[in-house]
Amino acid sequence: MTLHDLMKNFIQDYLNVNKIEFNDWSINPNTQKGFGDYSSNIALKLTKLLKKSPLEIAEEITNHHNNKKEIFDLSASKPGFVNFHISNKYYIQILRQIIAEKELFGKQKKLNQKANVEFVSCNPTGPLTVGHGRQAILGDMISSILSWQGYDVTREYYYNDAGKQMRILSESCYAKYASKVGVAFDEPENGYIGGYLDEIADKIIDKYGKDLTKDDTIFRTFTEKEIFKDIESSLKNLGIKFDVFSKEGAYYKNGSIDNVLSILEEKNLSYKKDGAIWFKTSELGKEEDKVLVKSSGEPTYRLPDIAYHADKVDRGFDLIVDVFGADHIDTYPDVILGLKCLDKKTDHIKVVIHQFVTIKKGGEIVKMSTRKANFITLDELHDELNSDVIRYFFIMRGANSHLDFDLDLAKDESEKNPVYYLQYANARISNLLIRYQKEINENPKIDLSKLNEKDEISLIKLLSKFPQKMDEVSESLEPRKLATYLEEVAAAYHKFYGNHKVINHDDINTSFARKQLCEATQIILKNGLSILGISAPDRM
RNA sequence: GCCCCGGUAGCUCAGCUGGAUAGAGCAACGGAUUUCUAAUCCGUAGGUCAUAGGUUCAAAUCCUAUCCGGGGUACCA
């Protein structure tokens, strides 16, 4: 039973004994010192019902029989809080547990549940940009968090290998090819002009010669393959690997797109107008109807997206997470609506929307466009900064905040990046443990009750919160919260380290207890960092 | 116009399922070093939580309106 449950039970017992039916109350950790570790607002909430002053009620609760005295004491404080003071003994007990369970501490058992996390999912029309990085890292970390919580996670990348953008891409590639081999050609409208296409055109010349015609499928298939290879390698540089790649084309081939259309038609949820097929979203609470198939006969992205999501639901995942950029904020509800119309389950789909990354270069905001080739690639970023820094940089801000990525400052700031603060705490511990082994090399009986300094206790308290923190992080799907927690742990450790010597030949018992505390801290730091995909070097 | 984010210290941001005295990093200033690795620690200074109302015993947090910034509002994806 968790600490939270124990405290809750105590209050519930008070309510039961006094025959009070009431559940609008909570227990929260205290931010202020001097009022214990946790406080409940129960007495404040009961004032109206019991027609007594809150402080009076709080005192009454404080005097209620407490059979968990070895775990917590109680006090009441104005204006009517019930405070829980957790005993050091309890925390020491948790510390013992961390040391015993090692890197398994806080790790959830296999749930026998499958989760699917879809992220990045951009079309292979060019290299990944810095803007994609945020999504890549966010999605990867969310996946790791869910694994830690016991899910069997599939990382999935979905892309459109069949639509208009890919056609323009192949035309653009042909344009490069034609100009290189000296054949007349039409400049494609809205074509891509990036230098990466020059390289691909060169490769095509090397491999297939100079006599290809515009209609040759090589321009599409080869270009797609080359670009995709680059995307995969950019992701790999950041430690990201996908399990499944789903292509839009497959949903045409297996008929599932037609199937969606016929079901909607059957249910009278679509109609034809101006040569296009429309989805009656206005009848389902939206402001206007949306086009499913253009008058040209090409579907809009909406239709295959519905078919793709229906497939994901059919594959039987217990949790589906979609990580989207802010541009999807208006479109994903259409997809969910579509699923509902197909009678698919949707309440296990969670959508994480993140705001865009704006890039600052030379003090100015750069509008990036793959087509116009004025982007900064993830690879270029990786040349300047190591993967640990990049990963941390992208989740330092909440997904809902805009991320201003100042390239000129990124390098400067990387030296002050909090990620080093975390890694340094770990490296300090590694070094210390080696020294301990060398200098003391003696393992007396464990007596963790030696740990009663303020800095020691507050460090242990933080460590004990790790499992609860992971629950919170996986519930909210916000990796940043884990990073913030780890920073707190590192800070508490650095403080402890600065104020107390671990290796002390005159007091082997205390030394040993402190060494154990260091080991426990390292376990938490390493676990946390590994979930975030950040390395934990032993030396810095 | 409509929709979605955001507005908190000089800067970048936490805190937002309402709780006690609003936090951190950077920048500024002062201190700790023959180090168990100073990539660290301690201290000082810095705030009308955009504004105005409302709900509440209690509002940075919830509601309403206004202002400012970003994004979205395609038979593009």
Coordinates of N, CA, C and O in Angstrom, one line a residue, chain A residues 182-300:
Chain A
G182 N 21.4 17.6 -69.3 CA 21.2 18.6 -70.4 C 20.0 18.3 -71.3 O 20.1 18.3 -72.5
V183 N 18.9 17.9 -70.7 CA 17.7 17.7 -71.4 C 16.7 18.8 -71.0 O 16.7 19.3 -69.9
A184 N 15.9 19.2 -72.0 CA 15.0 20.3 -71.7 C 13.9 19.7 -70.8 O 13.5 18.6 -70.9
F185 N 13.4 20.6 -69.9 CA 12.3 20.1 -68.9 C 11.5 21.3 -68.5 O 11.9 22.4 -68.6
D186 N 10.3 21.0 -67.9 CA 9.5 22.0 -67.3 C 9.8 22.1 -65.8 O 9.8 21.1 -65.2
E187 N 10.0 23.3 -65.4 CA 10.2 23.5 -63.9 C 8.8 23.1 -63.2 O 7.8 23.7 -63.5
P188 N 8.9 22.2 -62.3 CA 7.6 21.8 -61.6 C 7.1 22.9 -60.8 O 7.8 23.7 -60.2
E189 N 5.7 23.0 -60.8 CA 5.1 24.0 -59.9 C 5.3 23.7 -58.5 O 5.1 22.6 -58.1
N190 N 5.6 24.7 -57.7 CA 5.8 24.4 -56.2 C 6.8 23.3 -55.9 O 6.7 22.6 -55.0
G191 N 7.8 23.2 -56.8 CA 8.7 22.1 -56.7 C 9.7 22.3 -55.5 O 9.8 23.3 -54.9
Y192 N 10.4 21.2 -55.2 CA 11.4 21.2 -54.1 C 12.7 21.6 -54.7 O 13.0 21.2 -55.9
I193 N 13.5 22.4 -54.0 CA 14.8 22.8 -54.7 C 16.0 22.5 -53.8 O 17.1 23.0 -54.1
G194 N 15.8 21.8 -52.7 CA 16.9 21.6 -51.8 C 18.1 20.8 -52.4 O 17.9 20.1 -53.4
G195 N 19.3 21.1 -51.9 CA 20.5 20.5 -52.4 C 20.5 19.0 -52.3 O 21.2 18.3 -53.0
Y196 N 19.7 18.5 -51.4 CA 19.7 17.0 -51.2 C 19.2 16.3 -52.5 O 19.6 15.2 -52.8
L197 N 18.4 17.1 -53.3 CA 17.9 16.5 -54.5 C 19.0 16.4 -55.6 O 19.0 15.5 -56.4
D198 N 20.0 17.3 -55.5 CA 21.1 17.3 -56.4 C 21.9 16.0 -56.2 O 22.3 15.3 -57.1
E199 N 22.1 15.7 -54.9 CA 22.9 14.4 -54.6 C 22.1 13.2 -55.1 O 22.7 12.3 -55.6
I200 N 20.8 13.2 -54.9 CA 20.0 12.1 -55.4 C 20.1 12.0 -56.9 O 20.3 10.9 -57.4
A201 N 20.0 13.1 -57.6 CA 20.0 13.1 -59.0 C 21.4 12.5 -59.5 O 21.4 11.7 -60.4
D202 N 22.4 12.9 -58.8 CA 23.8 12.4 -59.2 C 23.8 10.9 -59.0 O 24.3 10.1 -59.8
K203 N 23.2 10.4 -57.9 CA 23.2 9.0 -57.7 C 22.4 8.2 -58.7 O 22.8 7.1 -59.2
I204 N 21.3 8.8 -59.2 CA 20.5 8.2 -60.2 C 21.3 8.1 -61.5 O 21.3 7.1 -62.2
I205 N 22.1 9.2 -61.8 CA 22.9 9.2 -63.0 C 23.9 8.0 -62.9 O 24.1 7.2 -63.9
D206 N 24.6 8.0 -61.8 CA 25.6 6.9 -61.6 C 25.0 5.5 -61.8 O 25.6 4.6 -62.4
K207 N 23.8 5.3 -61.2 CA 23.3 4.0 -61.2 C 22.5 3.6 -62.4 O 22.5 2.5 -62.8
Y208 N 21.7 4.6 -62.9 CA 20.8 4.2 -64.0 C 21.1 4.9 -65.3 O 20.4 4.7 -66.3
G209 N 22.2 5.7 -65.4 CA 22.6 6.3 -66.6 C 21.8 7.6 -66.9 O 21.0 8.1 -66.1
K210 N 22.0 8.1 -68.1 CA 21.5 9.5 -68.4 C 20.3 9.5 -69.3 O 19.8 10.5 -69.8
D211 N 19.7 8.2 -69.6 CA 18.7 8.2 -70.6 C 17.3 8.0 -70.0 O 16.3 7.6 -70.8
L212 N 17.1 8.2 -68.8 CA 15.8 8.0 -68.2 C 14.8 9.1 -68.7 O 15.2 10.2 -69.0
T213 N 13.5 8.7 -68.8 CA 12.5 9.7 -69.2 C 11.8 10.2 -67.9 O 11.8 9.5 -66.9
K214 N 11.0 11.2 -68.1 CA 10.3 11.9 -67.0 C 9.4 10.9 -66.3 O 9.2 11.0 -65.1
D215 N 8.8 10.0 -67.0 CA 7.8 9.1 -66.4 C 8.4 7.9 -65.7 O 7.7 7.1 -65.1
D216 N 9.7 7.8 -65.7 CA 10.3 6.6 -65.1 C 10.0 6.6 -63.6 O 10.2 7.6 -62.9
T217 N 9.6 5.4 -63.1 CA 9.2 5.3 -61.7 C 10.4 5.4 -60.8 O 10.2 5.6 -59.6
I218 N 11.6 5.3 -61.4 CA 12.8 5.4 -60.6 C 12.8 6.8 -59.8 O 13.2 6.8 -58.7
F219 N 12.4 7.8 -60.5 CA 12.4 9.1 -59.8 C 11.6 9.1 -58.5 O 11.9 9.8 -57.6
R220 N 10.5 8.4 -58.5 CA 9.7 8.3 -57.3 C 10.3 7.3 -56.3 O 10.5 7.7 -55.1
T221 N 10.5 6.1 -56.7 CA 10.9 5.1 -55.8 C 12.3 5.3 -55.2 O 12.5 5.2 -54.0
F222 N 13.2 5.7 -56.1 CA 14.6 5.8 -55.7 C 14.7 7.0 -54.7 O 15.3 7.0 -53.7
T223 N 14.0 8.1 -55.1 CA 14.1 9.3 -54.3 C 13.5 9.1 -52.9 O 14.1 9.4 -51.8
E224 N 12.3 8.4 -52.9 CA 11.7 8.1 -51.6 C 12.6 7.2 -50.7 O 12.8 7.5 -49.5
K225 N 13.2 6.2 -51.4 CA 14.1 5.3 -50.6 C 15.3 6.1 -50.0 O 15.7 5.9 -48.9
E226 N 15.9 6.9 -50.9 CA 17.1 7.7 -50.4 C 16.8 8.6 -49.3 O 17.5 8.7 -48.3
I227 N 15.7 9.3 -49.5 CA 15.4 10.3 -48.4 C 15.0 9.6 -47.1 O 15.4 10.0 -46.0
F228 N 14.3 8.5 -47.3 CA 13.9 7.7 -46.1 C 15.1 7.2 -45.3 O 15.1 7.2 -44.1
K229 N 16.1 6.8 -46.1 CA 17.3 6.3 -45.5 C 17.9 7.4 -44.6 O 18.4 7.2 -43.5
D230 N 17.9 8.6 -45.2 CA 18.5 9.7 -44.4 C 17.7 10.0 -43.2 O 18.2 10.3 -42.1
I231 N 16.4 9.9 -43.3 CA 15.5 10.2 -42.1 C 15.8 9.2 -41.0 O 16.0 9.6 -39.9
E232 N 15.9 8.0 -41.4 CA 16.2 6.9 -40.4 C 17.5 7.1 -39.8 O 17.7 6.9 -38.6
S233 N 18.5 7.6 -40.6 CA 19.8 7.8 -39.9 C 19.8 9.0 -39.0 O 20.5 9.0 -38.0
S234 N 19.1 10.1 -39.4 CA 19.0 11.2 -38.5 C 18.4 10.8 -37.2 O 18.8 11.3 -36.1
L235 N 17.4 10.0 -37.3 CA 16.7 9.6 -36.1 C 17.6 8.7 -35.2 O 17.6 8.8 -34.0
K236 N 18.3 7.9 -35.9 CA 19.2 7.0 -35.2 C 20.3 7.7 -34.4 O 20.7 7.4 -33.3
N237 N 20.7 8.9 -35.0 CA 21.7 9.7 -34.4 C 21.2 10.2 -33.0 O 22.0 10.5 -32.1
L238 N 19.9 10.3 -32.9 CA 19.3 10.8 -31.6 C 18.8 9.6 -30.8 O 18.1 9.8 -29.8
G239 N 19.2 8.4 -31.2 CA 18.8 7.2 -30.5 C 17.3 6.8 -30.7 O 16.7 6.2 -29.8
I240 N 16.8 7.1 -31.8 CA 15.4 6.8 -32.0 C 15.2 5.8 -33.1 O 15.8 5.9 -34.2
K241 N 14.5 4.8 -32.8 CA 14.3 3.7 -33.7 C 12.8 3.3 -33.7 O 12.2 3.2 -32.7
F242 N 12.2 3.1 -34.9 CA 10.8 2.8 -35.0 C 10.7 1.3 -35.2 O 11.5 0.6 -35.8
D243 N 9.5 0.7 -34.8 CA 9.2 -0.7 -34.9 C 8.4 -0.9 -36.2 O 8.6 -2.0 -36.8
V244 N 7.6 0.0 -36.5 CA 6.7 -0.2 -37.7 C 6.6 1.1 -38.5 O 6.5 2.2 -38.0
F245 N 6.7 0.9 -39.8 CA 6.4 2.0 -40.7 C 5.2 1.6 -41.5 O 5.1 0.6 -42.1
S246 N 4.2 2.5 -41.4 CA 3.0 2.2 -42.2 C 2.9 3.2 -43.3 O 3.1 4.4 -43.1
K247 N 2.5 2.7 -44.5 CA 2.5 3.6 -45.7 C 1.0 3.7 -46.1 O 0.3 2.7 -46.1
E248 N 0.7 4.9 -46.5 CA -0.6 5.2 -46.9 C -1.0 4.3 -48.1 O -2.2 3.8 -48.1
G249 N -0.1 4.0 -49.0 CA -0.4 3.3 -50.2 C -1.0 1.9 -49.9 O -1.9 1.4 -50.6
A250 N -0.6 1.3 -48.8 CA -1.1 0.0 -48.4 C -2.6 0.0 -48.2 O -3.3 -1.0 -48.5
Y251 N -3.1 1.2 -47.7 CA -4.6 1.2 -47.4 C -5.4 1.4 -48.7 O -6.6 1.2 -48.7
Y252 N -4.7 1.8 -49.8 CA -5.5 1.8 -51.1 C -5.5 0.4 -51.6 O -6.5 -0.1 -52.0
K253 N -4.3 -0.3 -51.5 CA -4.2 -1.6 -52.1 C -5.2 -2.6 -51.4 O -5.8 -3.4 -52.0
N254 N -5.2 -2.6 -50.1 CA -6.0 -3.6 -49.4 C -7.5 -3.2 -49.3 O -8.3 -3.9 -48.7
G255 N -7.9 -2.1 -50.0 CA -9.3 -1.8 -50.1 C -9.9 -1.1 -48.8 O -11.1 -0.9 -48.8
S256 N -9.1 -0.9 -47.8 CA -9.7 -0.3 -46.6 C -10.2 1.1 -46.8 O -11.1 1.5 -46.1
I257 N -9.6 1.8 -47.8 CA -10.1 3.2 -48.0 C -11.4 3.1 -48.7 O -12.4 3.9 -48.3
D258 N -11.6 2.3 -49.6 CA -12.9 2.1 -50.3 C -13.9 1.7 -49.3 O -15.1 2.1 -49.3
N259 N -13.5 0.8 -48.4 CA -14.4 0.3 -47.3 C -14.9 1.4 -46.4 O -16.1 1.5 -46.1
V260 N -14.0 2.4 -46.1 CA -14.5 3.5 -45.3 C -15.5 4.3 -46.0 O -16.6 4.6 -45.5
L261 N -15.2 4.5 -47.3 CA -16.2 5.3 -48.1 C -17.5 4.6 -48.2 O -18.6 5.3 -48.1
S262 N -17.5 3.3 -48.4 CA -18.8 2.7 -48.6 C -19.6 2.6 -47.3 O -20.8 2.7 -47.3
I263 N -18.9 2.5 -46.1 CA -19.6 2.5 -44.9 C -20.3 3.8 -44.6 O -21.4 3.9 -44.2
L264 N -19.5 4.9 -44.9 CA -20.0 6.2 -44.7 C -21.2 6.5 -45.6 O -22.2 7.1 -45.2
E265 N -21.1 6.0 -46.8 CA -22.2 6.1 -47.8 C -23.5 5.4 -47.3 O -24.6 5.9 -47.3
E266 N -23.2 4.2 -46.9 CA -24.3 3.3 -46.3 C -25.0 4.0 -45.2 O -26.2 4.0 -45.1
K267 N -24.3 4.6 -44.3 CA -24.8 5.3 -43.2 C -25.4 6.7 -43.5 O -25.8 7.4 -42.6
N268 N -25.3 7.0 -44.8 CA -25.8 8.3 -45.2 C -25.0 9.4 -44.5 O -25.6 10.5 -44.1
L269 N -23.7 9.2 -44.3 CA -22.9 10.3 -43.7 C -22.0 10.9 -44.7 O -21.1 11.7 -44.4
S270 N -22.2 10.6 -46.0 CA -21.4 11.3 -47.0 C -22.3 11.6 -48.2 O -23.4 11.0 -48.4
Y271 N -21.9 12.5 -49.0 CA -22.7 12.8 -50.2 C -21.8 13.4 -51.3 O -20.6 13.8 -51.0
K272 N -22.3 13.4 -52.5 CA -21.5 14.0 -53.6 C -21.9 15.4 -53.9 O -23.1 15.7 -53.9
K273 N -21.0 16.2 -54.2 CA -21.3 17.6 -54.6 C -20.1 18.2 -55.3 O -19.0 18.0 -54.9
D274 N -20.4 18.8 -56.4 CA -19.3 19.4 -57.3 C -18.3 18.4 -57.7 O -17.1 18.7 -57.7
G275 N -18.7 17.2 -57.8 CA -17.7 16.1 -58.2 C -16.9 15.6 -57.1 O -16.0 14.8 -57.3
A276 N -17.1 16.1 -55.9 CA -16.3 15.6 -54.8 C -17.2 14.8 -53.8 O -18.4 15.0 -53.9
I277 N -16.5 14.0 -52.9 CA -17.3 13.3 -51.9 C -17.1 14.0 -50.6 O -15.9 14.3 -50.2
W278 N -18.2 14.4 -49.9 CA -18.1 15.1 -48.7 C -18.5 14.3 -47.5 O -19.4 13.4 -47.6
F279 N -17.9 14.6 -46.4 CA -18.2 13.9 -45.1 C -19.1 14.9 -44.3 O -18.8 16.1 -44.2
K280 N -20.3 14.4 -43.9 CA -21.3 15.2 -43.3 C -20.9 15.6 -41.8 O -21.6 15.3 -40.9
T281 N -19.8 16.2 -41.7 CA -19.3 16.5 -40.3 C -20.2 17.5 -39.7 O -20.3 17.6 -38.4
S282 N -21.0 18.3 -40.5 CA -21.8 19.3 -39.9 C -23.0 18.7 -39.1 O -23.5 19.2 -38.1
E283 N -23.3 17.5 -39.5 CA -24.4 16.8 -38.8 C -23.9 16.2 -37.5 O -24.6 15.7 -36.7
L284 N -22.6 16.2 -37.4 CA -21.9 15.5 -36.2 C -21.3 16.6 -35.3 O -20.4 16.3 -34.5
G285 N -21.8 17.8 -35.4 CA -21.4 18.8 -34.4 C -20.3 19.7 -34.9 O -19.9 20.6 -34.2
K286 N -19.8 19.5 -36.2 CA -18.8 20.4 -36.7 C -19.5 21.6 -37.4 O -20.6 21.5 -37.8
E287 N -18.7 22.6 -37.7 CA -19.3 23.8 -38.3 C -19.6 23.5 -39.8 O -20.6 24.0 -40.3
E288 N -18.7 22.8 -40.5 CA -19.0 22.6 -41.9 C -18.6 21.2 -42.3 O -17.8 20.5 -41.6
D289 N -19.0 20.8 -43.5 CA -18.7 19.5 -44.0 C -17.3 19.5 -44.5 O -16.7 20.6 -44.9
K290 N -16.6 18.4 -44.6 CA -15.3 18.3 -45.1 C -15.2 17.3 -46.3 O -15.9 16.4 -46.4
V291 N -14.2 17.7 -47.1 CA -14.1 16.9 -48.3 C -13.3 15.6 -48.0 O -12.2 15.7 -47.4
L292 N -13.8 14.5 -48.5 CA -13.0 13.2 -48.4 C -12.3 12.9 -49.7 O -11.2 12.4 -49.6
V293 N -13.0 13.1 -50.8 CA -12.4 12.8 -52.1 C -12.6 14.0 -53.0 O -13.7 14.5 -53.1
K294 N -11.4 14.5 -53.5 CA -11.5 15.7 -54.3 C -12.1 15.4 -55.7 O -12.2 14.3 -56.1
S295 N -12.5 16.5 -56.3 CA -13.2 16.2 -57.6 C -12.2 15.6 -58.6 O -12.6 15.0 -59.6
S296 N -10.9 15.7 -58.4 CA -9.9 15.1 -59.2 C -9.9 13.6 -59.0 O -9.2 12.9 -59.7
G297 N -10.6 13.1 -58.0 CA -10.6 11.7 -57.7 C -9.5 11.3 -56.6 O -9.6 10.2 -56.1
E298 N -8.7 12.3 -56.3 CA -7.7 12.0 -55.2 C -8.3 12.2 -53.8 O -9.0 13.3 -53.6
P299 N -8.1 11.4 -52.9 CA -8.6 11.6 -51.6 C -7.8 12.7 -50.9 O -6.7 12.9 -51.2
T300 N -8.4 13.4 -50.0 CA -7.7 14.3 -49.1 C -7.0 13.4 -48.0 O -7.3 12.3 -47.9

